[in-house]
Amino acid sequence: MMRIPRVYTNAQLEADSLLSLSAEVSHYLCHVLRLVVAGAVHLFNGRDGEFAGEIIQIRKHEVSVRLLRQIRSPGKSALVINLGLGLSRGDRMDFAIQKSTELGVTRLTPLYTEHGEVRLHPARLENKLRHWRKIAISASEQSGRIDIPEVCMPASMADWRENNGAGLNLLLEPGGQEQFPERIGKSASINLLIGPEAGFSEAEINWGRQRNFAIVGMGARILRTETAPIAALSILQYLYGDMR
């Protein structure tokens, strides 16, 4: 049985309504997936749940869909994970955002760190942020996620900490002597710090200690900056989230 395509739209979703999709989504449905009139599609917007739809018209740059019924209600994971991730070069950041989205991160903030080699020029910042958010949307489409994680503007570690509330504070560091706690008590919020390719500086690790971050190791292996979020988020979802 052919899998029904699942696509994101920013439009409001309501049963028994008509919706004109954007040129980009329309192109994907018609020219990539080769859907035709009467084809089935599922739509979500991160707010109103997920709806079953039927293509009723195809124009050159626009597909019209009739929303038939809601098939999933709005909802978010009870486990809130705020990830601060050191900015990295090339496509490493793209990969980390994609996999973090698949594994249920709530909010992801790229971080400027002492050992980080990436410094984004203001002229490039908006385009880069738009690119990262598109990756998060695409990963949500693929993974069946009903919400979209927030991808924030790059920030310093201090600003990141100030913008996130109380919860379990974890800083990943090779050689860290602490372990993931088996329980997190009444807190359902986790603030997770992962460094860039060269890791955190000693001053940054001490900064974390002074703010009650547990300095957590990942065993005898040193993980790449784009691999560490996959390992850490998988552990967190297993211990406290929905992987059990």
mmCIF file of C-alpha atoms in Angstrom:
data_model
loop_
_atom_site.group_PDB
_atom_site.id
_atom_site.type_symbol
_atom_site.label_atom_id
_atom_site.label_comp_id
_atom_site.label_asym_id
_atom_site.label_seq_id
_atom_site.Cartn_x
_atom_site.Cartn_y
_atom_site.Cartn_z
ATOM 1 C CA MET A 1 0.000 0.000 0.000
ATOM 2 C CA MET A 2 1.390 3.390 -1.001
ATOM 3 C CA ARG A 3 2.218 5.668 1.906
ATOM 4 C CA ILE A 4 0.156 8.873 1.997
ATOM 5 C CA PRO A 5 2.400 11.969 1.722
ATOM 6 C CA ARG A 6 2.603 14.146 4.819
ATOM 7 C CA VAL A 7 3.367 17.842 4.338
ATOM 8 C CA TYR A 8 3.639 20.969 6.450
ATOM 9 C CA THR A 9 1.681 24.142 5.793
ATOM 10 C CA ASN A 10 1.578 27.361 7.787
ATOM 11 C CA ALA A 11 -2.118 27.830 7.011
ATOM 12 C CA GLN A 12 -4.917 27.287 9.512
ATOM 13 C CA LEU A 13 -6.391 23.788 9.281
ATOM 14 C CA GLU A 14 -10.083 23.041 9.710
ATOM 15 C CA ALA A 15 -12.245 20.134 8.574
ATOM 16 C CA ASP A 16 -14.467 20.700 5.505
ATOM 17 C CA SER A 17 -12.411 23.684 4.348
ATOM 18 C CA LEU A 18 -10.485 24.374 1.143
ATOM 19 C CA LEU A 19 -6.788 25.155 1.182
ATOM 20 C CA SER A 20 -4.440 26.444 -1.521
ATOM 21 C CA LEU A 21 -0.911 25.186 -0.939
ATOM 22 C CA SER A 22 2.254 27.201 -1.488
ATOM 23 C CA ALA A 23 4.118 26.988 -4.788
ATOM 24 C CA GLU A 24 6.932 25.020 -3.132
ATOM 25 C CA VAL A 25 4.627 22.409 -1.585
ATOM 26 C CA SER A 26 2.538 22.253 -4.763
ATOM 27 C CA HIS A 27 5.647 21.579 -6.853
ATOM 28 C CA TYR A 28 6.699 18.805 -4.465
ATOM 29 C CA LEU A 29 3.322 17.078 -4.580
ATOM 30 C CA CYS A 30 2.825 17.337 -8.357
ATOM 31 C CA HIS A 31 6.288 17.152 -9.870
ATOM 32 C CA VAL A 32 8.206 15.097 -7.303
ATOM 33 C CA LEU A 33 5.524 12.761 -5.955
ATOM 34 C CA ARG A 34 3.445 12.921 -9.168
ATOM 35 C CA LEU A 35 0.124 13.181 -7.346
ATOM 36 C CA VAL A 36 -3.020 13.860 -9.363
ATOM 37 C CA VAL A 37 -6.543 15.122 -8.686
ATOM 38 C CA ALA A 38 -8.274 12.950 -6.051
ATOM 39 C CA GLY A 39 -4.888 12.037 -4.572
ATOM 40 C CA ALA A 40 -4.684 11.735 -0.788
ATOM 41 C CA VAL A 41 -2.435 13.918 1.356
ATOM 42 C CA HIS A 42 -2.002 14.550 5.078
ATOM 43 C CA LEU A 43 -1.340 18.098 6.303
ATOM 44 C CA PHE A 44 -0.176 19.558 9.617
ATOM 45 C CA ASN A 45 0.923 23.009 10.790
ATOM 46 C CA GLY A 46 2.338 22.401 14.260
ATOM 47 C CA ARG A 47 -0.749 23.951 15.894
ATOM 48 C CA ASP A 48 -4.030 22.386 14.788
ATOM 49 C CA GLY A 49 -3.184 18.700 14.652
ATOM 50 C CA GLU A 50 -3.083 16.658 11.440
ATOM 51 C CA PHE A 51 -5.745 16.439 8.740
ATOM 52 C CA ALA A 52 -6.559 14.073 5.910
ATOM 53 C CA GLY A 53 -7.025 15.903 2.634
ATOM 54 C CA GLU A 54 -7.871 15.278 -0.998
ATOM 55 C CA ILE A 55 -6.450 17.138 -3.993
ATOM 56 C CA ILE A 56 -9.335 18.768 -5.867
ATOM 57 C CA GLN A 57 -7.499 21.014 -8.329
ATOM 58 C CA ILE A 58 -4.036 21.358 -9.836
ATOM 59 C CA ARG A 59 -2.905 24.563 -11.495
ATOM 60 C CA LYS A 60 0.548 25.457 -12.795
ATOM 61 C CA HIS A 61 1.945 26.652 -9.455
ATOM 62 C CA GLU A 62 -0.864 25.836 -7.035
ATOM 63 C CA VAL A 63 -2.571 22.771 -5.643
ATOM 64 C CA SER A 64 -5.951 23.050 -3.926
ATOM 65 C CA VAL A 65 -6.876 20.561 -1.220
ATOM 66 C CA ARG A 66 -10.128 19.832 0.565
ATOM 67 C CA LEU A 67 -9.553 19.016 4.239
ATOM 68 C CA LEU A 68 -11.730 16.033 5.078
ATOM 69 C CA ARG A 69 -11.222 15.346 8.784
ATOM 70 C CA GLN A 70 -8.772 15.644 11.652
ATOM 71 C CA ILE A 71 -6.814 12.425 12.095
ATOM 72 C CA ARG A 72 -4.536 13.514 14.969
ATOM 73 C CA SER A 73 -5.134 16.058 17.711
ATOM 74 C CA PRO A 74 -2.587 18.762 18.579
ATOM 75 C CA GLY A 75 -0.048 17.657 21.133
ATOM 76 C CA LYS A 76 3.497 17.975 22.380
ATOM 77 C CA SER A 77 5.793 15.663 24.266
ATOM 78 C CA ALA A 78 5.558 15.941 28.034
ATOM 79 C CA LEU A 79 9.367 15.977 28.080
ATOM 80 C CA VAL A 80 10.788 19.411 27.244
ATOM 81 C CA ILE A 81 14.380 19.318 25.956
ATOM 82 C CA ASN A 82 16.187 22.612 25.388
ATOM 83 C CA LEU A 83 19.373 21.889 23.440
ATOM 84 C CA GLY A 84 22.242 24.358 23.237
ATOM 85 C CA LEU A 85 24.608 23.099 20.530
ATOM 86 C CA GLY A 86 27.971 24.612 19.640
ATOM 87 C CA LEU A 87 27.987 25.977 16.088
ATOM 88 C CA SER A 88 29.838 23.703 13.688
ATOM 89 C CA ARG A 89 31.090 23.909 10.111
ATOM 90 C CA GLY A 90 29.660 22.597 6.859
ATOM 91 C CA ASP A 91 26.613 20.373 6.975
ATOM 92 C CA ARG A 92 27.239 19.120 10.512
ATOM 93 C CA MET A 93 24.757 21.611 11.954
ATOM 94 C CA ASP A 94 22.146 20.618 9.366
ATOM 95 C CA PHE A 95 22.547 16.946 10.280
ATOM 96 C CA ALA A 96 22.340 17.664 14.015
ATOM 97 C CA ILE A 97 19.149 19.721 13.599
ATOM 98 C CA GLN A 98 17.558 17.020 11.452
ATOM 99 C CA LYS A 99 18.300 14.185 13.878
ATOM 100 C CA SER A 100 17.492 16.251 16.981
ATOM 101 C CA THR A 101 14.076 16.997 15.494
ATOM 102 C CA GLU A 102 13.471 13.306 14.800
ATOM 103 C CA LEU A 103 14.389 12.527 18.417
ATOM 104 C CA GLY A 104 11.995 15.028 19.957
ATOM 105 C CA VAL A 105 14.020 18.117 20.849
ATOM 106 C CA THR A 106 11.741 20.995 21.880
ATOM 107 C CA ARG A 107 14.024 23.953 21.280
ATOM 108 C CA LEU A 108 17.461 24.090 19.659
ATOM 109 C CA THR A 109 19.822 27.046 19.941
ATOM 110 C CA PRO A 110 23.154 27.184 18.059
ATOM 111 C CA LEU A 111 25.810 28.488 20.447
ATOM 112 C CA TYR A 112 28.836 30.710 20.025
ATOM 113 C CA THR A 113 31.607 29.102 22.098
ATOM 114 C CA GLU A 114 35.284 29.751 22.786
ATOM 115 C CA HIS A 115 36.507 26.874 20.604
ATOM 116 C CA GLY A 116 33.850 27.295 17.938
ATOM 117 C CA GLU A 117 35.247 28.401 14.581
ATOM 118 C CA VAL A 118 31.936 29.572 13.102
ATOM 119 C CA ARG A 119 30.924 33.220 13.382
ATOM 120 C CA LEU A 120 27.907 34.097 11.272
ATOM 121 C CA HIS A 121 27.859 37.492 9.589
ATOM 122 C CA PRO A 122 24.606 39.403 10.275
ATOM 123 C CA ALA A 123 23.887 39.491 6.530
ATOM 124 C CA ARG A 124 23.882 35.662 6.438
ATOM 125 C CA LEU A 125 22.082 35.074 9.704
ATOM 126 C CA GLU A 126 18.463 35.321 8.519
ATOM 127 C CA ASN A 127 19.087 33.044 5.532
ATOM 128 C CA LYS A 128 20.876 30.501 7.715
ATOM 129 C CA LEU A 129 18.091 30.542 10.290
ATOM 130 C CA ARG A 130 15.482 30.090 7.558
ATOM 131 C CA HIS A 131 17.512 27.154 6.206
ATOM 132 C CA TRP A 132 17.730 25.487 9.621
ATOM 133 C CA ARG A 133 14.012 25.911 10.241
ATOM 134 C CA LYS A 134 13.206 24.286 6.891
ATOM 135 C CA ILE A 135 15.344 21.321 7.933
ATOM 136 C CA ALA A 136 13.351 21.028 11.184
ATOM 137 C CA ILE A 137 10.071 21.168 9.248
ATOM 138 C CA SER A 138 11.222 18.508 6.786
ATOM 139 C CA ALA A 139 12.379 16.250 9.632
ATOM 140 C CA SER A 140 9.012 16.673 11.376
ATOM 141 C CA GLU A 141 7.230 15.704 8.144
ATOM 142 C CA GLN A 142 9.362 12.584 7.751
ATOM 143 C CA SER A 143 9.258 11.460 11.386
ATOM 144 C CA GLY A 144 5.523 11.834 11.947
ATOM 145 C CA ARG A 145 6.006 14.576 14.498
ATOM 146 C CA ILE A 146 2.875 16.666 15.123
ATOM 147 C CA ASP A 147 4.727 19.795 16.293
ATOM 148 C CA ILE A 148 7.731 21.731 14.983
ATOM 149 C CA PRO A 149 10.732 22.367 17.264
ATOM 150 C CA GLU A 150 11.803 25.942 17.724
ATOM 151 C CA VAL A 151 15.165 26.748 16.123
ATOM 152 C CA CYS A 152 16.467 29.911 17.778
ATOM 153 C CA MET A 153 18.925 32.597 16.779
ATOM 154 C CA PRO A 154 22.543 31.751 17.665
ATOM 155 C CA ALA A 155 23.402 32.937 21.161
ATOM 156 C CA SER A 156 26.074 32.886 23.838
ATOM 157 C CA MET A 157 25.923 30.220 26.522
ATOM 158 C CA ALA A 158 24.931 32.851 29.085
ATOM 159 C CA ASP A 159 22.042 34.150 26.974
ATOM 160 C CA TRP A 160 20.901 30.598 26.227
ATOM 161 C CA ARG A 161 20.794 29.738 29.930
ATOM 162 C CA GLU A 162 18.911 32.932 30.754
ATOM 163 C CA ASN A 163 16.256 32.151 28.133
ATOM 164 C CA ASN A 164 15.537 28.644 29.451
ATOM 165 C CA GLY A 165 13.762 27.842 32.671
ATOM 166 C CA ALA A 166 14.508 25.547 35.569
ATOM 167 C CA GLY A 167 15.036 21.856 34.995
ATOM 168 C CA LEU A 168 17.683 19.173 34.860
ATOM 169 C CA ASN A 169 20.937 20.777 33.656
ATOM 170 C CA LEU A 170 23.357 18.563 31.706
ATOM 171 C CA LEU A 171 26.646 19.413 29.977
ATOM 172 C CA LEU A 172 28.136 16.706 27.763
ATOM 173 C CA GLU A 173 31.915 16.475 27.967
ATOM 174 C CA PRO A 174 34.357 13.642 27.148
ATOM 175 C CA GLY A 175 35.708 12.439 30.450
ATOM 176 C CA GLY A 176 32.750 13.784 32.402
ATOM 177 C CA GLN A 177 32.445 11.840 35.637
ATOM 178 C CA GLU A 178 28.693 12.113 36.175
ATOM 179 C CA GLN A 179 25.974 9.966 34.634
ATOM 180 C CA PHE A 180 22.465 10.595 33.413
ATOM 181 C CA PRO A 181 20.280 10.356 36.521
ATOM 182 C CA GLU A 182 17.769 7.511 36.442
ATOM 183 C CA ARG A 183 14.958 9.838 37.502
ATOM 184 C CA ILE A 184 14.346 13.558 37.149
ATOM 185 C CA GLY A 185 11.816 13.954 39.933
ATOM 186 C CA LYS A 186 8.974 16.345 39.226
ATOM 187 C CA SER A 187 10.890 18.162 36.498
ATOM 188 C CA ALA A 188 9.927 17.375 32.930
ATOM 189 C CA SER A 189 12.348 19.909 31.480
ATOM 190 C CA ILE A 190 15.980 19.331 30.511
ATOM 191 C CA ASN A 191 18.608 21.900 29.544
ATOM 192 C CA LEU A 192 21.287 20.086 27.531
ATOM 193 C CA LEU A 193 24.618 21.587 26.451
ATOM 194 C CA ILE A 194 26.760 20.011 23.713
ATOM 195 C CA GLY A 195 29.968 21.633 22.499
ATOM 196 C CA PRO A 196 31.401 22.308 19.024
ATOM 197 C CA GLU A 197 33.952 20.130 17.200
ATOM 198 C CA ALA A 198 36.793 21.174 19.523
ATOM 199 C CA GLY A 199 34.670 20.831 22.656
ATOM 200 C CA PHE A 200 34.063 23.236 25.499
ATOM 201 C CA SER A 201 36.912 25.202 27.046
ATOM 202 C CA GLU A 202 37.860 24.655 30.684
ATOM 203 C CA ALA A 203 36.336 28.031 31.502
ATOM 204 C CA GLU A 204 33.033 27.010 29.899
ATOM 205 C CA ILE A 205 32.974 23.720 31.805
ATOM 206 C CA ASN A 206 33.579 25.601 35.051
ATOM 207 C CA TRP A 207 30.824 28.039 34.056
ATOM 208 C CA GLY A 208 28.498 25.049 33.795
ATOM 209 C CA ARG A 209 29.555 23.659 37.172
ATOM 210 C CA GLN A 210 28.886 26.997 38.842
ATOM 211 C CA ARG A 211 25.340 26.903 37.451
ATOM 212 C CA ASN A 212 24.593 23.376 38.635
ATOM 213 C CA PHE A 213 25.138 21.588 35.334
ATOM 214 C CA ALA A 214 26.041 17.938 35.742
ATOM 215 C CA ILE A 215 29.185 17.262 33.653
ATOM 216 C CA VAL A 216 28.135 14.051 31.936
ATOM 217 C CA GLY A 217 30.406 11.655 30.043
ATOM 218 C CA MET A 218 29.440 9.237 27.269
ATOM 219 C CA GLY A 219 31.737 6.368 28.159
ATOM 220 C CA ALA A 220 35.160 5.732 26.656
ATOM 221 C CA ARG A 221 34.267 7.114 23.234
ATOM 222 C CA ILE A 222 34.620 10.671 21.947
ATOM 223 C CA LEU A 223 31.607 11.511 19.801
ATOM 224 C CA ARG A 224 31.500 13.953 16.930
ATOM 225 C CA THR A 225 29.524 17.138 17.536
ATOM 226 C CA GLU A 226 26.786 15.976 15.140
ATOM 227 C CA THR A 227 26.684 12.468 16.667
ATOM 228 C CA ALA A 228 26.514 13.524 20.315
ATOM 229 C CA PRO A 229 22.940 14.911 20.084
ATOM 230 C CA ILE A 230 21.713 11.599 18.638
ATOM 231 C CA ALA A 231 23.233 9.604 21.488
ATOM 232 C CA ALA A 232 22.206 12.034 24.229
ATOM 233 C CA LEU A 233 18.635 12.567 23.025
ATOM 234 C CA SER A 234 18.114 8.821 22.579
ATOM 235 C CA ILE A 235 19.221 8.252 26.175
ATOM 236 C CA LEU A 236 16.987 11.067 27.463
ATOM 237 C CA GLN A 237 13.947 9.796 25.563
ATOM 238 C CA TYR A 238 14.557 6.281 26.867
ATOM 239 C CA LEU A 239 15.031 7.355 30.485
ATOM 240 C CA TYR A 240 12.380 10.058 30.763
ATOM 241 C CA GLY A 241 10.444 10.240 27.489
ATOM 242 C CA ASP A 242 8.388 8.056 25.189
ATOM 243 C CA MET A 243 10.898 5.403 24.075
ATOM 244 C CA ARG A 244 9.957 2.947 26.814
#
